[in-house]
Backbone as JSON, one array per atom type, in Angstrom:
{
  "sequence": "MESLTYSFSLLSDTFAHGAYQTMNFNRPELRSPSVKGMIRWWHEALGLSKQNADILFGQAIGTTLASRVTIRVQSTSEARQQNAEFMPHKGHRGGSKMAILPGSTYQLILTQRRETLSSDLADQLRRATESWLLLGAIGQRSNRAAGSILWDQAPGTQKEFEIKAADLLGSSKISFAILNPQFANNREARAIAGDFLSDQAFDGTAPFGSARPRKPSPLKLKCIELDGSIRLLAIWDHRSESPTSLTRGVHTLISSNKEIGRILEAALPRLTA",
  "N": [[-11.93, 9.86, 19.35], [-15.05, 8.6, 19.75], [-16.92, 6.62, 18.84], [-17.47, 4.62, 15.89], [-19.9, 4.19, 13.43], [-21.44, 2.1, 11.1], [-23.5, 1.14, 8.32], [-24.49, -1.74, 6.53], [-25.18, -4.18, 3.95], [-25.7, -7.54, 2.7], [-24.55, -8.7, -0.4], [-24.25, -11.0, -1.8], [-24.66, -14.61, -1.56], [-23.82, -15.73, 1.65], [-21.49, -17.52, 3.38], [-20.92, -17.68, 6.26], [-19.9, -18.87, 9.3], [-20.14, -20.04, 12.71], [-18.27, -21.58, 15.4], [-19.55, -23.98, 15.85], [-20.46, -26.53, 13.98], [-22.25, -29.05, 12.54], [-23.66, -31.93, 10.92], [-26.3, -31.75, 11.58], [-26.62, -29.25, 12.58], [-26.08, -26.28, 11.29], [-26.05, -23.48, 11.19], [-25.72, -20.37, 9.71], [-23.94, -17.39, 10.65], [-23.16, -13.98, 11.19], [-20.39, -13.03, 12.72], [-18.89, -11.0, 15.24], [-16.07, -11.4, 15.9], [-15.14, -12.47, 13.47], [-15.55, -10.37, 11.67], [-13.86, -8.49, 12.82], [-11.41, -9.76, 12.32], [-11.28, -9.52, 9.53], [-11.16, -6.74, 9.2], [-8.74, -6.24, 10.43], [-7.07, -7.61, 8.62], [-7.28, -5.94, 6.38], [-6.15, -3.64, 7.45], [-3.45, -4.42, 7.63], [-2.99, -4.99, 4.92], [-3.13, -2.47, 3.81], [-0.7, -1.5, 4.39], [-0.14, -0.46, 6.85], [1.25, -0.1, 10.15], [2.28, -3.06, 11.93], [2.58, -2.91, 14.66], [0.75, -0.91, 15.35], [-1.55, -2.23, 14.56], [-1.64, -4.28, 16.46], [-2.09, -2.73, 18.73], [-4.64, -1.68, 18.17], [-6.25, -3.97, 17.66], [-5.44, -5.99, 19.34], [-3.26, -8.56, 20.73], [-2.37, -11.87, 20.92], [-0.26, -13.57, 20.92], [2.86, -14.3, 22.36], [3.6, -11.53, 24.26], [0.68, -10.7, 25.86], [-1.74, -8.52, 24.66], [-4.38, -6.43, 25.1], [-7.23, -5.66, 23.06], [-7.82, -2.36, 21.85], [-10.14, -1.59, 20.82], [-13.59, -2.17, 20.61], [-15.64, -4.26, 18.72], [-18.76, -4.56, 17.29], [-21.38, -6.34, 15.72], [-24.55, -5.96, 14.52], [-27.65, -7.32, 13.63], [-29.99, -5.76, 11.52], [-32.24, -6.44, 10.29], [-34.4, -9.23, 9.62], [-32.38, -11.89, 9.2], [-32.33, -13.71, 6.38], [-32.14, -17.15, 5.81], [-31.06, -19.99, 4.05], [-30.48, -23.04, 2.19], [-27.88, -22.69, -0.15], [-26.23, -22.7, -3.32], [-22.98, -23.87, -3.1], [-20.7, -23.96, -4.73], [-21.42, -22.7, -7.48], [-20.52, -22.84, -10.13], [-20.03, -25.47, -10.62], [-22.43, -26.7, -10.83], [-24.8, -29.18, -9.83], [-22.85, -30.76, -8.71], [-21.35, -29.11, -7.18], [-22.41, -28.86, -4.68], [-24.31, -27.79, -1.74], [-24.97, -25.4, 0.88], [-25.93, -24.08, 4.06], [-26.7, -20.66, 4.02], [-26.48, -17.11, 4.61], [-28.74, -15.03, 3.1], [-28.65, -12.74, 0.27], [-29.39, -9.25, 0.81], [-29.86, -9.16, 3.51], [-29.46, -7.08, 6.34], [-27.18, -5.04, 8.28], [-25.65, -3.48, 11.17], [-22.61, -1.98, 11.96], [-20.56, -1.38, 14.67], [-17.96, 0.36, 16.1], [-16.14, 0.85, 18.94], [-14.09, 2.7, 21.1], [-11.92, 1.48, 23.68], [-11.04, 1.98, 27.1], [-8.46, 4.37, 27.27], [-8.54, 7.31, 25.14], [-8.27, 6.96, 21.62], [-5.5, 7.97, 19.61], [-5.47, 10.56, 17.09], [-4.24, 9.61, 14.8], [-4.32, 6.79, 15.07], [-7.09, 6.46, 15.17], [-7.79, 7.32, 12.6], [-6.51, 5.36, 11.06], [-7.98, 3.11, 11.84], [-10.52, 3.8, 10.87], [-9.97, 3.96, 8.1], [-9.14, 1.31, 7.48], [-11.47, -0.09, 8.15], [-13.39, 1.01, 6.39], [-12.23, 0.28, 4.0], [-12.58, -2.5, 4.05], [-15.41, -2.57, 4.04], [-15.99, -1.39, 1.55], [-14.44, -2.83, -0.31], [-14.24, -5.45, 0.47], [-15.13, -8.79, 1.69], [-16.71, -11.64, 3.32], [-16.46, -14.77, 5.06], [-16.7, -18.27, 3.91], [-15.57, -19.05, 0.61], [-15.28, -16.4, 0.01], [-13.27, -15.18, -1.43], [-14.05, -15.67, -3.94], [-16.31, -14.27, -4.64], [-18.5, -14.88, -2.98], [-20.24, -13.9, 0.03], [-20.16, -11.1, -0.25], [-19.83, -7.73, 0.69], [-22.01, -4.95, 0.92], [-21.69, -1.76, 1.37], [-23.58, 0.87, 2.72], [-22.82, 3.41, 2.11], [-21.4, 3.21, -0.18], [-20.12, 4.35, -3.3], [-22.24, 4.85, -6.17], [-21.67, 4.88, -8.88], [-19.33, 3.92, -11.47], [-17.07, 5.61, -11.85], [-17.06, 7.21, -9.5], [-16.8, 5.19, -7.6], [-14.25, 4.16, -8.21], [-12.65, 6.38, -7.6], [-13.05, 6.64, -4.81], [-12.12, 4.11, -3.92], [-9.42, 4.21, -4.73], [-8.55, 6.3, -3.13], [-8.79, 5.21, -0.54], [-7.02, 3.03, -0.71], [-4.58, 4.2, -1.28], [-1.06, 4.32, -1.27], [-0.68, 1.63, -1.07], [0.08, -1.93, -1.55], [-1.97, -3.04, -2.97], [-3.99, -3.57, -5.73], [-6.76, -2.78, -7.93], [-9.61, -3.55, -10.02], [-12.54, -2.88, -11.83], [-14.57, -5.19, -13.27], [-15.87, -5.92, -16.56], [-18.39, -7.35, -17.37], [-21.95, -7.38, -16.77], [-24.23, -8.67, -14.39], [-27.19, -10.59, -13.83], [-27.86, -11.54, -11.34], [-26.55, -12.57, -8.1], [-25.79, -15.23, -8.2], [-25.11, -15.79, -10.89], [-22.84, -14.17, -11.12], [-21.16, -15.35, -9.17], [-20.84, -17.88, -10.26], [-19.23, -17.42, -12.49], [-17.03, -16.21, -11.25], [-16.0, -18.25, -9.68], [-15.02, -20.22, -11.34], [-12.3, -21.53, -11.8], [-9.03, -23.03, -12.37], [-7.46, -25.99, -11.01], [-4.7, -25.77, -8.69], [-2.62, -27.33, -9.67], [-2.55, -26.93, -12.37], [-0.91, -24.86, -13.0], [1.83, -25.2, -13.26], [3.21, -25.47, -10.8], [3.36, -22.9, -9.78], [1.11, -21.69, -8.65], [-0.57, -19.21, -8.84], [-3.07, -18.37, -8.05], [-3.53, -19.27, -5.51], [-3.46, -22.18, -3.31], [-4.37, -25.46, -2.08], [-2.76, -27.33, -0.76], [0.55, -26.94, -0.22], [-1.23, -24.85, 2.13], [-2.3, -21.88, 0.76], [-3.54, -18.77, 0.55], [-5.54, -17.2, -1.97], [-4.09, -14.59, -3.87], [-5.63, -13.16, -5.55], [-8.69, -11.66, -5.39], [-12.16, -11.78, -5.75], [-15.1, -9.93, -5.88], [-18.59, -9.25, -5.51], [-20.1, -6.25, -6.57], [-22.25, -3.37, -6.61], [-23.23, -1.32, -9.15], [-24.7, 1.41, -10.72], [-27.18, 0.13, -10.56], [-26.69, -2.47, -11.38], [-25.17, -5.72, -10.99], [-21.76, -6.19, -10.67], [-18.41, -7.49, -11.04], [-15.69, -7.07, -8.87], [-12.22, -6.99, -9.0], [-9.47, -7.74, -6.96], [-6.04, -7.44, -6.47], [-3.33, -8.73, -4.71], [-0.29, -7.56, -4.28], [1.63, -8.18, -2.46], [2.15, -10.88, -2.12], [2.37, -12.12, -4.59], [3.75, -11.56, -7.86], [3.12, -9.12, -10.52], [3.72, -10.38, -12.95], [3.21, -13.05, -12.38], [0.42, -13.01, -12.1], [-0.33, -12.29, -14.73], [0.6, -14.5, -16.24], [-0.93, -16.5, -15.06], [-3.54, -15.72, -15.78], [-3.38, -16.01, -18.57], [-3.07, -18.76, -18.71], [-5.59, -19.57, -17.82], [-7.12, -18.58, -19.95], [-6.16, -20.15, -22.07], [-7.26, -22.52, -21.34], [-9.85, -22.15, -21.86], [-11.44, -20.72, -20.03], [-13.9, -18.55, -18.99], [-13.55, -16.56, -17.06], [-10.89, -15.98, -17.32], [-10.71, -14.6, -19.77], [-12.2, -12.37, -19.11], [-10.67, -11.24, -17.05], [-8.35, -10.63, -18.44], [-8.75, -8.24, -19.84], [-8.57, -6.5, -17.75], [-5.99, -6.53, -16.88], [-4.0, -4.42, -17.3], [-4.66, -2.54, -15.28], [-4.62, -4.09, -12.94], [-2.0, -5.0, -12.77], [-0.51, -2.75, -12.53]],
  "CA": [[-12.92, 9.01, 18.68], [-15.95, 7.89, 20.66], [-17.34, 5.4, 18.15], [-17.76, 4.68, 14.46], [-21.06, 3.35, 13.12], [-21.65, 1.9, 9.66], [-24.57, 0.23, 7.93], [-24.18, -2.48, 5.31], [-26.0, -5.36, 3.66], [-25.0, -8.6, 1.97], [-24.9, -8.66, -1.82], [-24.21, -12.36, -2.35], [-24.81, -15.66, -0.56], [-22.73, -15.59, 2.61], [-21.27, -18.76, 4.12], [-20.2, -17.31, 7.48], [-20.37, -19.79, 10.34], [-19.43, -20.05, 13.97], [-17.44, -22.75, 15.69], [-20.35, -25.19, 15.98], [-21.02, -26.98, 12.72], [-22.42, -30.48, 12.38], [-24.64, -32.24, 9.87], [-27.64, -31.38, 12.03], [-26.63, -27.86, 13.03], [-25.17, -25.57, 10.4], [-26.67, -22.17, 11.05], [-24.74, -19.31, 9.44], [-24.08, -16.18, 11.45], [-22.12, -12.98, 11.01], [-19.85, -12.87, 14.07], [-17.99, -9.86, 15.43], [-14.65, -11.75, 15.75], [-14.82, -12.65, 12.05], [-15.45, -9.03, 11.09], [-12.62, -7.91, 13.36], [-10.3, -10.36, 11.58], [-11.23, -8.95, 8.18], [-10.69, -5.34, 9.29], [-7.29, -6.31, 10.69], [-6.4, -7.98, 7.36], [-7.19, -4.74, 5.55], [-5.17, -2.75, 8.07], [-2.13, -4.88, 7.21], [-2.89, -4.87, 3.47], [-2.92, -1.07, 3.49], [0.68, -1.16, 4.68], [-0.06, 0.21, 8.14], [2.2, -0.83, 10.98], [1.8, -4.18, 12.73], [2.5, -2.44, 16.04], [-0.54, -0.23, 15.51], [-2.6, -3.26, 14.47], [-1.7, -4.93, 17.77], [-2.71, -1.8, 19.67], [-6.06, -1.56, 17.86], [-7.0, -5.22, 17.63], [-4.96, -6.92, 20.35], [-2.2, -9.52, 20.39], [-2.45, -13.02, 21.83], [0.97, -14.35, 20.81], [3.92, -13.63, 23.1], [3.04, -10.64, 25.28], [-0.74, -10.48, 25.62], [-2.13, -7.12, 24.56], [-5.83, -6.36, 24.88], [-7.69, -4.76, 22.0], [-8.27, -1.03, 22.25], [-11.4, -1.32, 20.1], [-14.66, -3.17, 20.66], [-16.34, -4.33, 17.44], [-20.04, -5.26, 17.4], [-22.19, -6.44, 14.51], [-25.95, -6.16, 14.9], [-28.58, -7.47, 12.52], [-31.05, -4.75, 11.52], [-33.39, -7.05, 9.61], [-34.38, -10.67, 9.81], [-31.43, -12.49, 8.27], [-32.91, -14.87, 5.71], [-31.18, -18.24, 5.68], [-31.5, -21.21, 3.39], [-29.41, -23.68, 1.43], [-27.49, -22.03, -1.39], [-25.16, -23.41, -4.03], [-21.67, -23.52, -2.56], [-19.84, -23.69, -5.9], [-22.4, -22.75, -8.57], [-19.91, -23.16, -11.43], [-20.0, -26.92, -10.76], [-23.79, -27.23, -10.88], [-25.18, -30.0, -8.67], [-21.64, -31.34, -8.12], [-20.75, -28.13, -6.28], [-23.01, -28.98, -3.37], [-25.01, -26.64, -1.17], [-24.69, -25.18, 2.29], [-26.74, -23.0, 4.6], [-26.09, -19.35, 3.81], [-27.28, -15.91, 4.82], [-29.06, -14.63, 1.74], [-28.49, -11.32, -0.05], [-30.43, -8.36, 1.29], [-29.8, -9.07, 4.97], [-28.82, -5.81, 6.67], [-26.46, -5.04, 9.55], [-24.97, -2.27, 11.63], [-21.28, -2.24, 12.51], [-20.25, -0.34, 15.65], [-16.61, 0.27, 16.64], [-16.07, 1.72, 20.1], [-12.79, 2.66, 21.77], [-11.89, 1.02, 25.07], [-10.09, 2.67, 27.97], [-8.09, 5.73, 26.89], [-8.93, 7.75, 23.81], [-7.33, 6.69, 20.53], [-4.91, 9.14, 18.97], [-6.09, 10.86, 15.8], [-3.62, 8.75, 13.79], [-4.89, 5.45, 15.22], [-8.5, 6.54, 14.79], [-7.86, 7.41, 11.14], [-6.15, 4.04, 10.53], [-9.12, 2.23, 12.07], [-11.56, 4.2, 9.91], [-9.56, 3.6, 6.74], [-9.18, -0.15, 7.34], [-12.88, -0.52, 8.19], [-14.06, 1.42, 5.15], [-11.67, -0.54, 2.91], [-13.31, -3.78, 4.07], [-16.8, -2.35, 3.64], [-16.08, -1.08, 0.13], [-13.69, -3.74, -1.18], [-14.07, -6.76, 1.06], [-16.19, -9.8, 1.81], [-16.53, -12.41, 4.54], [-16.95, -16.15, 5.03], [-16.15, -19.2, 2.94], [-15.68, -18.68, -0.81], [-15.34, -14.95, -0.13], [-12.34, -14.76, -2.49], [-14.68, -15.95, -5.23], [-17.53, -13.46, -4.75], [-19.49, -15.12, -1.93], [-20.07, -13.05, 1.21], [-19.81, -9.74, -0.65], [-20.39, -6.68, 1.52], [-22.48, -3.75, 0.24], [-21.72, -0.62, 2.28], [-24.64, 1.77, 2.29], [-22.2, 4.64, 1.63], [-20.58, 2.93, -1.37], [-20.51, 5.11, -4.5], [-23.11, 4.08, -7.05], [-21.2, 4.89, -10.27], [-17.99, 3.37, -11.58], [-16.06, 6.65, -11.65], [-17.03, 7.57, -8.08], [-16.28, 4.03, -6.88], [-12.81, 4.09, -8.43], [-12.03, 7.47, -6.85], [-13.1, 6.29, -3.39], [-11.24, 2.97, -3.69], [-8.04, 4.67, -4.86], [-8.26, 7.12, -1.96], [-8.6, 4.32, 0.61], [-5.85, 2.16, -0.9], [-3.39, 5.03, -1.24], [0.16, 3.77, -1.88], [-0.55, 0.22, -0.65], [0.4, -2.89, -2.59], [-3.23, -3.63, -3.42], [-4.56, -2.94, -6.92], [-8.14, -3.22, -8.16], [-10.22, -3.25, -11.32], [-13.95, -3.25, -11.98], [-14.65, -6.01, -14.48], [-16.88, -5.38, -17.46], [-19.73, -7.93, -17.5], [-23.02, -7.13, -15.81], [-24.9, -9.92, -14.06], [-28.58, -10.44, -13.4], [-27.97, -11.87, -9.92], [-25.26, -12.93, -7.51], [-25.42, -16.58, -8.59], [-24.4, -15.7, -12.16], [-21.52, -13.61, -10.86], [-20.37, -16.33, -8.44], [-20.52, -18.99, -11.15], [-18.08, -17.0, -13.29], [-15.9, -15.91, -10.36], [-15.47, -19.46, -9.07], [-14.64, -21.22, -12.34], [-10.86, -21.49, -12.01], [-8.37, -24.31, -12.52], [-6.75, -26.41, -9.8], [-3.36, -25.2, -8.64], [-1.69, -28.15, -10.43], [-2.55, -26.51, -13.77], [-0.06, -23.68, -13.19], [3.25, -25.58, -13.22], [3.79, -25.28, -9.49], [3.44, -21.49, -9.36], [-0.08, -21.41, -7.83], [-0.82, -17.76, -8.75], [-4.38, -18.11, -7.46], [-3.62, -19.98, -4.25], [-3.41, -23.64, -3.33], [-4.89, -26.12, -0.88], [-1.65, -28.01, -0.1], [0.39, -26.28, 1.08], [-2.27, -23.84, 2.18], [-1.88, -20.56, 0.3], [-4.72, -18.0, 0.12], [-5.42, -16.58, -3.29], [-3.86, -13.14, -3.89], [-6.69, -12.56, -6.38], [-9.98, -11.72, -4.71], [-13.25, -11.31, -6.58], [-16.23, -9.54, -5.05], [-19.74, -8.61, -6.15], [-20.42, -4.88, -6.2], [-23.45, -2.88, -7.31], [-23.01, -0.04, -9.8], [-25.78, 1.8, -11.64], [-28.26, -0.83, -10.47], [-26.31, -3.79, -11.9], [-24.12, -6.43, -10.26], [-20.49, -6.33, -11.38], [-17.35, -8.11, -10.26], [-14.51, -6.28, -8.56], [-11.03, -7.81, -8.82], [-8.44, -7.19, -6.09], [-4.79, -8.21, -6.57], [-2.43, -8.47, -3.6], [1.08, -7.61, -4.78], [2.56, -8.58, -1.4], [2.48, -12.3, -2.16], [2.66, -12.56, -5.96], [4.15, -10.48, -8.76], [2.24, -8.91, -11.67], [4.01, -11.41, -13.96], [2.49, -14.26, -11.98], [-0.98, -12.81, -12.46], [-0.47, -12.33, -16.19], [0.76, -15.89, -16.68], [-2.09, -17.25, -14.59], [-4.69, -15.36, -16.62], [-3.2, -16.62, -19.89], [-3.35, -20.18, -18.54], [-7.04, -19.68, -17.78], [-7.63, -18.36, -21.31], [-5.83, -21.31, -22.89], [-8.16, -23.61, -20.92], [-11.21, -21.72, -22.24], [-12.18, -20.25, -18.87], [-14.41, -17.2, -19.25], [-12.99, -15.6, -16.12], [-9.6, -15.57, -17.85], [-10.92, -13.56, -20.79], [-12.68, -11.16, -18.42], [-9.55, -10.66, -16.33], [-7.34, -10.15, -19.38], [-9.0, -6.82, -20.12], [-8.27, -5.71, -16.56], [-4.58, -6.7, -16.5], [-3.24, -3.16, -17.15], [-4.93, -1.92, -13.98], [-4.25, -4.98, -11.84], [-0.55, -5.18, -12.72], [0.15, -1.44, -12.44]],
  "C": [[-13.78, 8.31, 19.72], [-16.38, 6.56, 20.05], [-17.51, 5.68, 16.67], [-18.92, 3.74, 14.2], [-21.27, 3.31, 11.62], [-22.83, 0.97, 9.45], [-24.18, -0.46, 6.63], [-25.16, -3.62, 5.14], [-25.14, -6.38, 2.94], [-25.49, -8.62, 0.52], [-24.86, -10.04, -2.47], [-24.35, -13.36, -1.21], [-23.59, -15.69, 0.35], [-22.63, -16.83, 3.49], [-20.37, -18.45, 5.33], [-20.76, -18.13, 8.62], [-19.54, -19.64, 11.6], [-18.65, -21.33, 14.16], [-18.23, -24.05, 15.67], [-21.03, -25.54, 14.66], [-21.06, -28.5, 12.71], [-23.42, -30.7, 11.26], [-26.03, -31.76, 10.27], [-27.73, -29.93, 12.51], [-25.6, -27.1, 12.2], [-25.74, -24.18, 10.13], [-25.62, -21.09, 10.8], [-25.0, -18.09, 10.31], [-22.89, -15.27, 11.17], [-21.61, -12.6, 12.4], [-18.86, -11.71, 14.13], [-16.51, -10.25, 15.31], [-14.23, -11.94, 14.3], [-14.66, -11.3, 11.35], [-14.17, -8.34, 11.56], [-11.41, -8.45, 12.61], [-10.16, -9.78, 10.19], [-10.72, -7.5, 8.21], [-9.19, -5.32, 9.59], [-6.53, -6.68, 9.42], [-6.24, -6.74, 6.47], [-6.22, -3.72, 6.13], [-3.76, -3.12, 7.62], [-1.94, -4.72, 5.7], [-2.65, -3.43, 3.03], [-1.5, -0.61, 3.79], [0.86, -0.41, 5.98], [0.7, -0.68, 9.12], [1.54, -1.95, 11.79], [1.68, -3.76, 14.2], [1.17, -1.74, 16.3], [-1.7, -1.21, 15.41], [-2.76, -3.97, 15.81], [-2.36, -4.03, 18.81], [-4.22, -1.75, 19.45], [-6.82, -2.85, 18.11], [-6.54, -6.26, 18.65], [-3.92, -7.88, 19.82], [-2.22, -10.63, 21.4], [-1.19, -13.87, 21.83], [2.09, -13.58, 21.52], [3.3, -12.82, 24.23], [1.58, -10.34, 24.96], [-1.05, -8.99, 25.67], [-3.6, -7.05, 24.23], [-6.16, -5.36, 23.78], [-8.13, -3.43, 22.57], [-9.62, -0.68, 21.63], [-12.36, -2.49, 20.3], [-15.45, -3.1, 19.36], [-17.6, -5.16, 17.62], [-20.75, -5.23, 16.06], [-23.61, -6.79, 14.92], [-26.8, -6.3, 13.64], [-29.68, -6.43, 12.63], [-32.26, -5.21, 10.7], [-33.34, -8.54, 9.9], [-33.47, -11.3, 8.76], [-32.03, -13.76, 7.67], [-31.83, -15.91, 5.47], [-31.82, -19.41, 4.95], [-30.31, -21.83, 2.67], [-29.16, -22.92, 0.15], [-26.36, -22.83, -2.02], [-23.81, -22.93, -3.53], [-20.69, -23.16, -3.67], [-20.71, -23.78, -7.15], [-21.82, -23.07, -9.94], [-19.86, -24.66, -11.68], [-21.4, -27.53, -10.85], [-24.09, -28.06, -9.65], [-23.97, -30.62, -7.99], [-20.98, -30.38, -7.13], [-21.33, -28.13, -4.89], [-23.72, -27.72, -2.92], [-24.71, -26.57, 0.32], [-25.59, -24.06, 2.78], [-25.99, -21.68, 4.49], [-27.04, -18.26, 4.29], [-27.5, -15.31, 3.44], [-28.85, -13.14, 1.53], [-29.68, -10.5, 0.44], [-30.48, -8.24, 2.8], [-28.97, -7.85, 5.35], [-28.25, -5.84, 8.09], [-25.96, -3.64, 9.89], [-23.66, -2.69, 12.3], [-20.9, -1.07, 13.41], [-18.86, -0.61, 16.22], [-16.47, 1.31, 17.75], [-14.7, 1.59, 20.75], [-12.94, 2.19, 23.21], [-10.8, 1.78, 25.83], [-9.74, 4.06, 27.43], [-8.43, 6.02, 25.42], [-7.85, 7.41, 22.78], [-6.77, 8.0, 20.01], [-5.6, 9.36, 17.63], [-5.54, 9.97, 14.71], [-4.2, 7.34, 13.85], [-6.36, 5.43, 14.8], [-8.66, 6.58, 13.28], [-7.5, 6.07, 10.5], [-7.31, 3.06, 10.69], [-10.24, 2.54, 11.08], [-11.21, 3.73, 8.51], [-9.61, 2.09, 6.51], [-10.61, -0.65, 7.3], [-13.58, -0.19, 6.89], [-13.5, 0.67, 3.94], [-12.36, -1.89, 2.87], [-14.74, -3.6, 3.58], [-16.93, -2.13, 2.14], [-15.53, -2.2, -0.75], [-13.68, -5.19, -0.71], [-15.31, -7.63, 1.09], [-15.91, -10.59, 3.07], [-17.07, -13.83, 4.34], [-16.27, -17.02, 3.99], [-16.49, -18.76, 1.52], [-15.73, -17.17, -1.01], [-14.33, -14.41, -1.13], [-12.93, -14.96, -3.88], [-16.13, -15.45, -5.23], [-18.67, -13.86, -3.83], [-19.23, -14.13, -0.79], [-19.71, -11.61, 0.89], [-20.57, -8.71, 0.19], [-20.81, -5.49, 0.65], [-22.65, -2.65, 1.28], [-22.78, 0.37, 1.81], [-24.1, 3.12, 1.83], [-21.32, 4.4, 0.4], [-21.05, 3.76, -2.55], [-21.29, 4.24, -5.47], [-22.71, 4.08, -8.51], [-19.77, 4.41, -10.31], [-16.92, 4.43, -11.3], [-15.93, 7.01, -10.18], [-16.45, 6.43, -7.24], [-14.76, 3.98, -7.0], [-12.07, 5.19, -7.67], [-11.95, 7.13, -5.36], [-12.14, 5.15, -3.08], [-9.77, 3.4, -3.74], [-7.63, 5.51, -3.65], [-7.99, 6.25, -0.73], [-7.31, 3.51, 0.49], [-4.55, 2.94, -0.87], [-2.21, 4.39, -1.96], [0.38, 2.31, -1.48], [-0.21, -0.66, -1.85], [-0.83, -3.69, -3.01], [-3.71, -2.86, -4.64], [-5.96, -3.49, -7.16], [-8.57, -2.86, -9.57], [-11.67, -3.7, -11.28], [-14.09, -3.97, -13.31], [-15.91, -5.66, -15.27], [-18.26, -6.05, -17.45], [-20.68, -7.45, -16.42], [-23.79, -8.43, -15.61], [-26.3, -9.66, -13.54], [-28.74, -10.7, -11.91], [-26.62, -12.35, -9.41], [-24.83, -14.34, -7.91], [-24.64, -16.58, -9.9], [-22.97, -15.19, -11.96], [-20.62, -14.62, -10.16], [-19.98, -17.51, -9.32], [-19.31, -18.66, -12.02], [-16.85, -16.84, -12.41], [-15.25, -17.17, -9.79], [-14.89, -20.46, -10.04], [-13.17, -21.08, -12.71], [-10.34, -22.9, -12.29], [-7.73, -24.7, -11.19], [-5.32, -25.87, -9.85], [-2.34, -26.02, -9.42], [-1.58, -27.72, -11.9], [-1.56, -25.38, -14.05], [1.42, -23.97, -12.99], [3.92, -25.24, -11.89], [3.84, -23.84, -8.99], [2.27, -21.08, -8.48], [-0.36, -19.92, -7.71], [-2.15, -17.42, -8.1], [-4.61, -18.92, -6.19], [-3.58, -21.49, -4.42], [-3.94, -24.2, -2.01], [-3.77, -26.76, -0.07], [-0.35, -27.69, -0.84], [-0.65, -25.16, 1.0], [-1.71, -22.48, 1.8], [-3.12, -19.8, -0.17], [-4.48, -17.36, -1.24], [-5.12, -15.1, -3.17], [-4.83, -12.4, -4.8], [-8.02, -12.77, -5.67], [-11.03, -11.09, -5.62], [-14.47, -11.06, -5.7], [-17.35, -8.98, -5.9], [-19.87, -7.18, -5.65], [-21.66, -4.47, -7.0], [-23.17, -1.48, -7.84], [-24.13, 0.23, -10.79], [-26.88, 0.75, -11.7], [-27.95, -2.22, -10.98], [-25.22, -4.4, -11.03], [-22.91, -6.59, -11.18], [-19.54, -7.12, -10.49], [-16.2, -7.13, -10.08], [-13.35, -7.25, -8.34], [-10.02, -7.06, -7.97], [-7.2, -8.07, -6.23], [-3.84, -7.76, -5.47], [-0.99, -8.66, -4.05], [2.07, -8.06, -3.71], [3.01, -10.03, -1.54], [2.79, -12.82, -3.55], [2.96, -11.35, -6.83], [3.11, -10.28, -9.86], [2.47, -9.94, -12.78], [3.28, -12.7, -13.66], [1.02, -14.17, -12.33], [-1.19, -12.94, -13.95], [-0.37, -13.75, -16.72], [-0.44, -16.73, -16.26], [-3.31, -16.97, -15.44], [-4.57, -16.0, -18.0], [-3.42, -18.13, -19.84], [-4.86, -20.43, -18.49], [-7.64, -19.54, -19.18], [-7.37, -19.58, -22.18], [-6.69, -22.52, -22.54], [-9.62, -23.24, -21.13], [-12.06, -21.34, -21.03], [-12.61, -18.8, -19.11], [-13.81, -16.17, -18.31], [-11.62, -15.13, -16.59], [-9.74, -14.46, -18.88], [-11.38, -12.25, -20.15], [-11.53, -10.46, -17.72], [-8.5, -10.07, -17.27], [-7.5, -8.67, -19.67], [-8.62, -5.93, -18.95], [-6.79, -5.78, -16.16], [-3.8, -5.38, -16.39], [-3.45, -2.49, -15.8], [-4.42, -2.78, -12.83], [-2.75, -5.12, -11.7], [0.2, -3.86, -12.59], [0.86, -1.27, -11.1]]
}
């Protein structure tokens, strides 16, 4: 493997920032280390070995191991930036933050360092990268449809998308479902995707994550584009929560009259399979 090159754009407001954030300086940027972290997450989510992840992406804990892959992200258009609603389901109470706006385009280049990667390692790198491009997002609120990635090679119909996603996920403990509503824009989709309940509403089970103690949500919602319309894609991570936990959580949302609960209910057979 000499290199892998991909093109993608952003489909929803993206709150990706570097280390320097103050009230007077809050410029969003898509950084290579952040993308590398997301690709590594997908490598682990696919059930591929941690040892191979350390070889590909490096290891800084214990014995230092340098990454065998260099990851670069290059903007291929002027990245439009402006204040965007951070939590649109809350209206003006949700605040705003500088974001990279939808339509900004990028090129992702992965290059091997030092000796050539084996065919197995190269295939794992490709699969993890394409899983992120097809199914992933980046930045703050990315579990709730902000920072959605639109890969330029993503299938444009639901059937083709499902075939490609199933092929990438293989026998991993990640399930997915394309949700039914169509949205006019990313704000509408994000408003629905973000309208959950606090973790205290779930009797201590926190099926959708919690702030204290910190627990990322095993349910991830992303904007995708199919047949010219924006849809929501739901990803469920079976590694951290059971299908029963998801079902109970969705029913709690429905009982609280949350639209996202009713939307997810129709997708439960696929997500809990």
